Amino acid sequence: MSMNNDIKEVLVTKDEIKEICKKLGKQITEDYKDKKLLLVGVLRGSVVFIADLMKEIDLFLEVDFLAISTYHGTKSTGELKWRKHLDTEVKDFDVLLVEDIVDSGFSLSQLTKVLVDRGAKSVKTCTLLDKPYGRTVDFKADYVGKTVPDAFVVGYGLDYNEKYRNLPYVGILDPKVYS
Ligand code: IMP
Ligand code: MG
């Protein structure tokens, strides 16, 4: 009955995630000290990560969220659907998009374009996880927590059909769950 039984292998432990947030937070604090930082979390996968990451950034930042969906089950559809737009006017902000994972690269490359078009002063991207083998578009995140193999992973915000987001670590989902 435990969620843990559906995990084939733990990929990023609680402790490792803590270290990643500390390291990225320190780097972002340094890089944005003379800027006007707006952290933009991509709902819903990034919420757990952004909550921990922002506590490691020692700046007068603002935070907002947007929601899109490009994903059904374990396959990307390559189509960006807006579910929630930002409430903040991005004009004059240095925006840092925060994601749970980059796979095809489609979501973050599209979102970067949209925010640049809306007049953001700068747009950069930060992702907890990177799956470089999944790329279908040319995209590289500016801040990456950890590179992971090409497997379907869940936990720490990442879901499979909206479940497993509350696992405190990241793990490979046992294929028995979706086959
Ligand atoms: P991209 O647009 O293909 O880069 O997809 C990024 C989005 O796909 C992420 O924000 C996730 O929501 C979802 N995604 C990609 N790989 C995984 C995975 O292994 N587990 C859970 N969600 C994933
Ligand atoms: Mg996502």
XYZ file of C-alpha atoms and ligand atoms in Angstrom:
203
model
C 0.000 0.000 0.000
C 2.995 2.339 0.428
C 4.062 4.597 -2.454
C 7.622 3.402 -1.810
C 6.725 -0.063 -3.143
C 6.165 1.419 -6.620
C 9.719 2.819 -6.805
C 12.257 0.681 -8.617
C 15.299 2.743 -7.673
C 15.978 5.896 -5.669
C 17.760 8.431 -7.910
C 18.082 11.536 -5.753
C 17.884 11.192 -1.971
C 16.420 13.741 0.463
C 19.916 14.727 1.580
C 21.169 15.146 -1.964
C 18.181 17.354 -2.833
C 18.981 19.528 0.190
C 22.556 19.963 -1.026
C 21.379 20.772 -4.565
C 19.025 23.503 -3.272
C 21.789 25.012 -1.133
C 24.260 25.059 -4.009
C 21.841 26.481 -6.585
C 20.498 29.025 -4.084
C 23.982 30.300 -3.360
C 24.787 30.609 -7.065
C 21.503 32.406 -7.827
C 22.020 34.780 -4.880
C 25.389 35.701 -6.339
C 24.191 36.009 -9.956
C 21.075 38.088 -9.167
C 22.368 40.419 -6.458
C 22.111 43.504 -8.695
C 18.946 42.366 -10.482
C 15.207 42.398 -9.885
C 14.461 38.706 -9.497
C 11.071 37.162 -10.180
C 10.996 33.419 -9.598
C 8.371 31.781 -11.778
C 7.354 28.272 -10.806
C 5.850 26.062 -13.473
C 2.869 24.345 -11.842
C 2.483 21.825 -10.548
C 5.720 19.859 -10.717
C 7.999 22.637 -9.463
C 6.194 23.542 -6.227
C 8.161 21.319 -3.873
C 11.483 22.348 -5.407
C 10.745 26.089 -5.578
C 9.630 26.106 -1.923
C 13.010 24.733 -0.829
C 15.072 26.648 -3.393
C 13.677 30.099 -2.552
C 14.635 29.675 1.095
C 18.259 29.335 -0.023
C 18.203 32.612 -1.992
C 19.114 35.633 0.131
C 17.589 38.397 -2.009
C 14.424 40.564 -2.072
C 12.844 38.385 -4.717
C 9.226 37.981 -5.796
C 7.548 34.722 -6.754
C 4.672 33.830 -9.065
C 3.335 30.743 -10.812
C 2.034 29.725 -14.186
C 0.483 26.467 -15.242
C 0.759 24.669 -18.537
C 0.346 21.103 -19.584
C 2.188 19.303 -22.335
C 2.119 15.860 -20.880
C -0.250 12.906 -20.738
C 0.817 9.774 -18.891
C 4.443 9.152 -19.725
C 4.474 10.649 -23.244
C 4.904 14.296 -24.179
C 2.330 15.620 -26.650
C 4.513 18.500 -27.821
C 1.650 20.943 -27.418
C 1.651 23.736 -24.854
C -1.712 24.354 -23.181
C -2.131 27.323 -20.825
C -3.897 26.513 -17.555
C -2.931 29.603 -15.566
C -1.218 32.820 -16.606
C 1.074 34.892 -14.370
C -0.514 37.579 -12.172
C 2.717 39.595 -12.182
C 3.577 41.986 -15.007
C 7.006 40.643 -16.044
C 8.160 43.916 -17.608
C 11.404 45.070 -15.909
C 11.862 41.789 -14.029
C 14.756 39.391 -14.386
C 12.749 36.207 -14.599
C 14.032 32.826 -13.485
C 11.757 30.002 -14.627
C 11.812 27.070 -12.210
C 10.955 23.562 -13.415
C 11.002 20.074 -11.970
C 12.537 18.386 -15.016
C 13.590 19.134 -18.591
C 12.923 16.335 -21.029
C 12.189 17.323 -24.665
C 13.017 20.939 -23.766
C 9.785 22.066 -25.402
C 8.080 23.596 -22.321
C 10.944 25.792 -21.141
C 12.012 26.928 -24.598
C 8.425 27.980 -25.403
C 7.929 29.665 -22.036
C 11.209 31.537 -22.379
C 10.030 32.973 -25.708
C 6.638 33.999 -24.297
C 8.196 35.843 -21.340
C 10.772 37.591 -23.515
C 7.918 38.700 -25.809
C 6.072 40.095 -22.781
C 9.020 42.356 -22.040
C 10.954 40.619 -19.268
C 14.386 42.194 -18.834
C 15.982 38.741 -18.872
C 14.733 35.158 -18.785
C 16.752 32.258 -17.452
C 15.838 28.748 -16.438
C 16.488 26.515 -13.439
C 15.567 22.853 -13.270
C 15.991 20.307 -10.524
C 16.476 17.480 -13.017
C 17.686 17.223 -16.584
C 17.077 14.297 -18.950
C 19.326 15.293 -21.890
C 18.520 12.150 -23.911
C 14.897 13.251 -24.256
C 15.667 16.463 -26.193
C 13.709 17.161 -29.358
C 14.445 20.895 -29.366
C 17.762 22.655 -28.852
C 17.584 23.796 -25.244
C 19.960 24.077 -22.307
C 18.874 25.158 -18.815
C 21.006 27.784 -17.068
C 20.878 26.070 -13.665
C 20.638 22.280 -13.351
C 20.381 20.350 -10.096
C 21.167 16.893 -11.406
C 21.321 15.047 -14.723
C 19.338 11.811 -14.681
C 19.053 8.832 -17.041
C 16.240 8.516 -19.556
C 13.689 6.878 -17.259
C 10.313 8.011 -15.983
C 10.875 9.484 -12.533
C 8.497 10.591 -9.783
C 8.592 12.260 -6.370
C 9.546 15.655 -4.918
C 6.897 17.315 -7.095
C 7.083 15.018 -10.099
C 3.989 12.976 -10.784
C 2.632 10.043 -12.667
C -1.039 10.799 -13.399
C -1.003 13.358 -10.531
C 0.257 10.859 -7.935
C 3.630 10.492 -6.131
C 4.299 14.277 -5.935
C 4.575 14.026 -2.145
C 7.379 11.469 -2.083
C 10.299 13.200 -0.307
C 12.885 11.880 -2.796
C 13.104 11.272 -6.577
C 12.904 7.721 -7.842
C 12.386 5.675 -10.981
C 8.794 4.506 -11.201
C 8.514 0.739 -11.519
C 7.209 0.119 -15.076
C 4.719 -2.385 -13.627
C 2.743 0.679 -12.493
C 2.061 1.903 -16.044
C 2.347 -1.225 -18.182
P 9.515 18.864 -21.752
O 8.650 19.968 -22.279
O 9.458 17.638 -22.609
O 10.911 19.286 -21.417
O 8.794 18.338 -20.477
C 8.914 18.848 -19.248
C 7.717 18.412 -18.430
O 7.350 17.058 -18.693
C 8.065 18.459 -16.972
O 7.716 19.681 -16.409
C 7.249 17.338 -16.396
O 5.982 17.815 -16.029
C 7.085 16.355 -17.504
N 8.044 15.225 -17.377
C 9.071 14.922 -18.195
N 9.731 13.835 -17.784
C 9.092 13.430 -16.665
C 9.323 12.333 -15.763
O 10.240 11.506 -15.878
N 8.463 12.249 -14.705
C 7.435 13.125 -14.512
N 7.198 14.154 -15.322
C 8.010 14.303 -16.406
Mg 6.146 20.068 -15.218
